[in-house]
């Protein structure tokens, strides 16, 4: 079993829909990251959080430390949001990130 | 540019050849990471440098993989006697040093796509 599990693995939705991507982890963490990867490989950091909730534009990330669970929400989704979204955790005392397998999101016009 | 730069973007090599992948981190970033991403999977940690010191190489899959950062800036990942299973995207990331326990975000390059024939 992977230390970081994401669901769903693939998600297709229509433009305007509310999107939720889930991440569960089995290890202790000092921080959790949500990352976006477009075709071609480039990875962009969306959020880094260790508690509560963060919002940036149409993106919202939440984390529940007790339940070892985080969600990434996208409101009013748009085709340009189509990408792979990756959850990654930083174990305490470590610098490296441990990644989930990613969720491939496709937003159709 | 201001971001992490990796070269080459694409590399095709025959099985058994040696390859070298380069990473130019963001200026001033102390920490540098190498990750390997197989097709359809999330990245997996290979190795970590703080300045020129390689503090963690637990993710290197075999002794064919070697990384260095001799002057604490540019890093090179070398793979000797390449095998087909080495085909992947190799990602480099850099970050400021961890300061008083505050996490620093990692900034990623676009990666090098390595194909071993």
mmCIF file of C-alpha atoms in Angstrom:
data_model
loop_
_atom_site.group_PDB
_atom_site.id
_atom_site.type_symbol
_atom_site.label_atom_id
_atom_site.label_comp_id
_atom_site.label_asym_id
_atom_site.label_seq_id
_atom_site.Cartn_x
_atom_site.Cartn_y
_atom_site.Cartn_z
ATOM 1 C CA UNK A 1 0.000 0.000 0.000
ATOM 2 C CA UNK A 2 1.338 3.413 -0.977
ATOM 3 C CA UNK A 3 1.951 5.917 1.792
ATOM 4 C CA UNK A 4 -0.036 8.520 -0.150
ATOM 5 C CA UNK A 5 -3.227 7.531 -1.945
ATOM 6 C CA UNK A 6 -5.256 9.777 -4.213
ATOM 7 C CA UNK A 7 -8.752 9.381 -5.556
ATOM 8 C CA UNK A 8 -10.042 9.356 -8.138
ATOM 9 C CA UNK A 9 -7.183 8.432 -10.476
ATOM 10 C CA UNK A 10 -9.031 9.967 -13.414
ATOM 11 C CA UNK A 11 -11.804 12.540 -13.426
ATOM 12 C CA UNK A 12 -13.684 13.999 -16.358
ATOM 13 C CA UNK A 13 -16.181 16.806 -15.839
ATOM 14 C CA UNK A 14 -17.980 19.555 -17.708
ATOM 15 C CA UNK A 15 -16.937 23.159 -17.575
ATOM 16 C CA UNK A 16 -18.397 24.888 -14.552
ATOM 17 C CA UNK A 17 -18.629 21.824 -12.325
ATOM 18 C CA UNK A 18 -17.297 21.741 -8.754
ATOM 19 C CA UNK A 19 -14.313 19.397 -8.542
ATOM 20 C CA UNK A 20 -13.000 17.491 -5.527
ATOM 21 C CA UNK A 21 -9.788 15.457 -5.444
ATOM 22 C CA UNK A 22 -8.963 13.482 -2.322
ATOM 23 C CA UNK A 23 -5.679 12.511 -0.706
ATOM 24 C CA UNK A 24 -5.154 10.109 2.189
ATOM 25 C CA UNK A 25 -1.810 9.391 3.794
ATOM 26 C CA UNK A 26 -0.627 6.815 6.281
ATOM 27 C CA UNK A 27 2.497 8.484 7.685
ATOM 28 C CA UNK A 28 3.100 11.400 9.994
ATOM 29 C CA UNK A 29 3.723 14.617 8.150
ATOM 30 C CA UNK A 30 5.136 18.088 8.706
ATOM 31 C CA UNK A 31 3.377 19.471 5.627
ATOM 32 C CA UNK A 32 1.199 18.458 2.711
ATOM 33 C CA UNK A 33 1.560 19.868 -0.797
ATOM 34 C CA UNK A 34 -0.816 20.047 -3.714
ATOM 35 C CA UNK A 35 0.925 20.304 -7.073
ATOM 36 C CA UNK A 36 -0.249 20.726 -10.656
ATOM 37 C CA UNK A 37 1.485 19.044 -13.581
ATOM 38 C CA UNK A 38 0.685 19.948 -17.168
ATOM 39 C CA UNK A 39 1.565 17.836 -20.218
ATOM 40 C CA UNK A 40 5.263 18.305 -20.865
ATOM 41 C CA UNK A 41 6.173 17.679 -17.273
ATOM 42 C CA UNK A 42 6.390 21.032 -15.521
ATOM 43 C CA UNK A 43 5.179 20.930 -11.921
ATOM 44 C CA UNK A 44 3.745 23.972 -10.177
ATOM 45 C CA UNK A 45 3.181 24.169 -6.444
ATOM 46 C CA UNK A 46 -0.413 25.129 -5.647
ATOM 47 C CA UNK A 47 -0.590 24.850 -1.875
ATOM 48 C CA UNK A 48 1.506 23.889 1.101
ATOM 49 C CA UNK A 49 -0.453 23.341 4.285
ATOM 50 C CA UNK A 50 -0.117 21.728 7.663
ATOM 51 C CA UNK A 51 -3.547 22.526 9.109
ATOM 52 C CA UNK A 52 -6.907 24.017 8.247
ATOM 53 C CA UNK A 53 -7.727 25.463 4.879
ATOM 54 C CA UNK A 54 -6.164 27.635 2.197
ATOM 55 C CA UNK A 55 -7.787 29.390 -0.749
ATOM 56 C CA UNK A 56 -6.278 30.843 -3.899
ATOM 57 C CA UNK A 57 -8.658 32.056 -6.552
ATOM 58 C CA UNK A 58 -10.919 29.163 -7.516
ATOM 59 C CA UNK A 59 -8.788 26.619 -5.694
ATOM 60 C CA UNK A 60 -9.346 25.527 -2.106
ATOM 61 C CA UNK A 61 -7.259 23.029 -0.141
ATOM 62 C CA UNK A 62 -8.229 21.537 3.200
ATOM 63 C CA UNK A 63 -6.504 19.149 5.540
ATOM 64 C CA UNK A 64 -7.672 17.086 8.507
ATOM 65 C CA UNK A 65 -4.606 16.005 10.459
ATOM 66 C CA UNK A 66 -6.491 13.623 12.751
ATOM 67 C CA UNK A 67 -8.028 11.783 9.807
ATOM 68 C CA UNK A 68 -4.859 12.042 7.683
ATOM 69 C CA UNK A 69 -6.868 13.353 4.782
ATOM 70 C CA UNK A 70 -6.740 16.346 2.463
ATOM 71 C CA UNK A 71 -8.958 17.578 -0.337
ATOM 72 C CA UNK A 72 -8.384 19.896 -3.255
ATOM 73 C CA UNK A 73 -11.471 21.656 -4.581
ATOM 74 C CA UNK A 74 -11.869 23.607 -7.803
ATOM 75 C CA UNK A 75 -14.890 25.854 -8.159
ATOM 76 C CA UNK A 76 -16.324 26.873 -11.545
ATOM 77 C CA UNK A 77 -13.943 24.515 -13.351
ATOM 78 C CA UNK A 78 -12.551 25.529 -16.738
ATOM 79 C CA UNK A 79 -10.855 23.551 -19.522
ATOM 80 C CA UNK A 80 -7.547 25.225 -18.640
ATOM 81 C CA UNK A 81 -7.738 23.438 -15.266
ATOM 82 C CA UNK A 82 -7.134 20.166 -17.128
ATOM 83 C CA UNK A 83 -3.917 18.732 -15.722
ATOM 84 C CA UNK A 84 -2.603 16.093 -13.334
ATOM 85 C CA UNK A 85 -3.001 17.086 -9.689
ATOM 86 C CA UNK A 86 -0.547 15.513 -7.281
ATOM 87 C CA UNK A 87 -0.652 15.304 -3.503
ATOM 88 C CA UNK A 88 2.693 15.060 -1.719
ATOM 89 C CA UNK A 89 3.639 14.895 1.956
ATOM 90 C CA UNK A 90 6.814 15.788 3.806
ATOM 91 C CA UNK A 91 7.587 13.326 6.636
ATOM 92 C CA UNK A 92 8.712 14.945 9.892
ATOM 93 C CA UNK A 93 12.446 15.567 9.988
ATOM 94 C CA UNK A 94 12.828 14.902 6.278
ATOM 95 C CA UNK A 95 13.292 17.276 3.388
ATOM 96 C CA UNK A 96 12.081 14.955 0.644
ATOM 97 C CA UNK A 97 8.491 14.725 -0.563
ATOM 98 C CA UNK A 98 6.512 11.499 -0.850
ATOM 99 C CA UNK A 99 4.059 11.709 -3.728
ATOM 100 C CA UNK A 100 0.702 10.230 -4.569
ATOM 101 C CA UNK A 101 0.187 8.766 -8.015
ATOM 102 C CA UNK A 102 -1.721 11.813 -9.240
ATOM 103 C CA UNK A 103 -5.252 12.511 -10.442
ATOM 104 C CA UNK A 104 -5.716 13.233 -14.119
ATOM 105 C CA UNK A 105 -8.422 15.890 -14.473
ATOM 106 C CA UNK A 106 -10.080 16.674 -17.798
ATOM 107 C CA UNK A 107 -12.568 19.525 -18.049
ATOM 108 C CA UNK A 108 -14.611 19.499 -21.224
ATOM 109 C CA UNK A 109 -16.058 22.718 -22.660
ATOM 110 C CA UNK B 1 15.528 32.755 -16.188
ATOM 111 C CA UNK B 2 14.388 32.758 -12.594
ATOM 112 C CA UNK B 3 13.207 29.164 -12.424
ATOM 113 C CA UNK B 4 14.855 25.759 -12.133
ATOM 114 C CA UNK B 5 16.422 24.837 -15.448
ATOM 115 C CA UNK B 6 17.053 21.274 -16.584
ATOM 116 C CA UNK B 7 18.893 20.030 -19.638
ATOM 117 C CA UNK B 8 18.501 18.321 -21.926
ATOM 118 C CA UNK B 9 14.703 18.306 -22.115
ATOM 119 C CA UNK B 10 14.775 15.021 -23.993
ATOM 120 C CA UNK B 11 17.434 12.347 -24.106
ATOM 121 C CA UNK B 12 17.405 9.143 -26.098
ATOM 122 C CA UNK B 13 20.134 6.615 -25.421
ATOM 123 C CA UNK B 14 20.853 3.029 -26.266
ATOM 124 C CA UNK B 15 20.844 0.445 -23.521
ATOM 125 C CA UNK B 16 24.249 0.290 -21.924
ATOM 126 C CA UNK B 17 25.222 3.899 -22.603
ATOM 127 C CA UNK B 18 25.982 6.386 -19.860
ATOM 128 C CA UNK B 19 23.900 9.566 -19.568
ATOM 129 C CA UNK B 20 24.281 12.821 -17.638
ATOM 130 C CA UNK B 21 21.386 15.085 -16.719
ATOM 131 C CA UNK B 22 21.922 18.652 -15.557
ATOM 132 C CA UNK B 23 20.007 20.835 -13.120
ATOM 133 C CA UNK B 24 20.475 24.559 -12.555
ATOM 134 C CA UNK B 25 18.567 25.479 -9.384
ATOM 135 C CA UNK B 26 17.178 28.874 -8.528
ATOM 136 C CA UNK B 27 20.012 31.152 -7.472
ATOM 137 C CA UNK B 28 20.479 31.106 -3.718
ATOM 138 C CA UNK B 29 18.525 27.924 -3.139
ATOM 139 C CA UNK B 30 20.403 25.715 -0.736
ATOM 140 C CA UNK B 31 18.397 22.529 -1.097
ATOM 141 C CA UNK B 32 18.271 20.488 -4.306
ATOM 142 C CA UNK B 33 16.280 17.337 -4.990
ATOM 143 C CA UNK B 34 16.185 14.770 -7.772
ATOM 144 C CA UNK B 35 13.010 12.770 -8.432
ATOM 145 C CA UNK B 36 12.187 10.029 -10.942
ATOM 146 C CA UNK B 37 8.724 9.890 -12.497
ATOM 147 C CA UNK B 38 7.673 6.805 -14.426
ATOM 148 C CA UNK B 39 4.889 7.120 -16.984
ATOM 149 C CA UNK B 40 1.512 7.538 -15.297
ATOM 150 C CA UNK B 41 2.975 7.593 -11.807
ATOM 151 C CA UNK B 42 3.812 10.225 -9.238
ATOM 152 C CA UNK B 43 7.444 11.277 -8.787
ATOM 153 C CA UNK B 44 9.668 9.239 -6.488
ATOM 154 C CA UNK B 45 12.538 10.635 -4.462
ATOM 155 C CA UNK B 46 16.079 9.846 -5.584
ATOM 156 C CA UNK B 47 18.467 12.085 -3.670
ATOM 157 C CA UNK B 48 18.821 15.383 -1.771
ATOM 158 C CA UNK B 49 21.630 17.925 -1.440
ATOM 159 C CA UNK B 50 22.101 20.723 1.017
ATOM 160 C CA UNK B 51 24.686 22.946 -0.608
ATOM 161 C CA UNK B 52 27.349 20.524 -1.864
ATOM 162 C CA UNK B 53 26.591 17.841 0.719
ATOM 163 C CA UNK B 54 24.541 14.881 -0.387
ATOM 164 C CA UNK B 55 22.516 14.307 2.769
ATOM 165 C CA UNK B 56 20.135 11.639 1.530
ATOM 166 C CA UNK B 57 20.637 9.227 -1.340
ATOM 167 C CA UNK B 58 18.284 6.550 -0.086
ATOM 168 C CA UNK B 59 16.116 6.712 -3.211
ATOM 169 C CA UNK B 60 18.821 5.932 -5.753
ATOM 170 C CA UNK B 61 17.712 2.591 -7.232
ATOM 171 C CA UNK B 62 21.162 1.128 -7.841
ATOM 172 C CA UNK B 63 24.850 1.927 -7.823
ATOM 173 C CA UNK B 64 24.495 2.840 -11.498
ATOM 174 C CA UNK B 65 22.949 6.108 -10.354
ATOM 175 C CA UNK B 66 25.258 8.847 -9.126
ATOM 176 C CA UNK B 67 24.556 12.502 -8.331
ATOM 177 C CA UNK B 68 26.855 15.365 -7.507
ATOM 178 C CA UNK B 69 26.714 19.062 -6.728
ATOM 179 C CA UNK B 70 30.384 19.972 -6.316
ATOM 180 C CA UNK B 71 30.042 23.733 -5.833
ATOM 181 C CA UNK B 72 26.654 23.776 -4.177
ATOM 182 C CA UNK B 73 24.848 25.108 -7.226
ATOM 183 C CA UNK B 74 24.527 23.101 -10.460
ATOM 184 C CA UNK B 75 23.867 19.402 -10.015
ATOM 185 C CA UNK B 76 24.380 16.470 -12.336
ATOM 186 C CA UNK B 77 22.602 13.128 -12.196
ATOM 187 C CA UNK B 78 24.580 10.413 -13.959
ATOM 188 C CA UNK B 79 23.257 7.016 -14.918
ATOM 189 C CA UNK B 80 25.786 4.424 -15.984
ATOM 190 C CA UNK B 81 25.084 1.387 -18.176
ATOM 191 C CA UNK B 82 21.497 2.472 -18.734
ATOM 192 C CA UNK B 83 18.706 -0.073 -18.739
ATOM 193 C CA UNK B 84 15.233 0.148 -20.270
ATOM 194 C CA UNK B 85 13.669 0.469 -16.825
ATOM 195 C CA UNK B 86 15.581 3.737 -16.399
ATOM 196 C CA UNK B 87 13.228 5.335 -18.943
ATOM 197 C CA UNK B 88 11.365 8.047 -17.057
ATOM 198 C CA UNK B 89 11.134 11.780 -16.511
ATOM 199 C CA UNK B 90 13.829 13.008 -14.138
ATOM 200 C CA UNK B 91 12.735 16.052 -12.176
ATOM 201 C CA UNK B 92 14.918 18.457 -10.270
ATOM 202 C CA UNK B 93 13.593 20.769 -7.563
ATOM 203 C CA UNK B 94 15.193 23.386 -5.367
ATOM 204 C CA UNK B 95 14.188 25.242 -2.233
ATOM 205 C CA UNK B 96 15.513 27.680 0.321
ATOM 206 C CA UNK B 97 17.002 26.103 3.409
ATOM 207 C CA UNK B 98 14.579 25.023 6.084
ATOM 208 C CA UNK B 99 14.402 27.900 8.505
ATOM 209 C CA UNK B 100 13.332 27.402 12.122
ATOM 210 C CA UNK B 101 11.169 24.450 11.181
ATOM 211 C CA UNK B 102 9.158 26.346 8.600
ATOM 212 C CA UNK B 103 8.615 24.319 5.461
ATOM 213 C CA UNK B 104 9.799 25.819 2.248
ATOM 214 C CA UNK B 105 8.070 25.067 -1.059
ATOM 215 C CA UNK B 106 9.994 23.143 -3.688
ATOM 216 C CA UNK B 107 10.315 24.720 -7.130
ATOM 217 C CA UNK B 108 10.433 22.194 -9.945
ATOM 218 C CA UNK B 109 12.120 22.202 -13.312
ATOM 219 C CA UNK B 110 10.370 20.926 -16.426
ATOM 220 C CA UNK B 111 12.266 17.649 -16.221
ATOM 221 C CA UNK B 112 14.360 15.579 -18.577
ATOM 222 C CA UNK B 113 12.486 12.840 -20.423
ATOM 223 C CA UNK B 114 14.892 9.919 -20.762
ATOM 224 C CA UNK B 115 14.153 7.114 -23.196
ATOM 225 C CA UNK B 116 16.370 4.038 -23.261
ATOM 226 C CA UNK B 117 16.106 1.987 -26.424
#
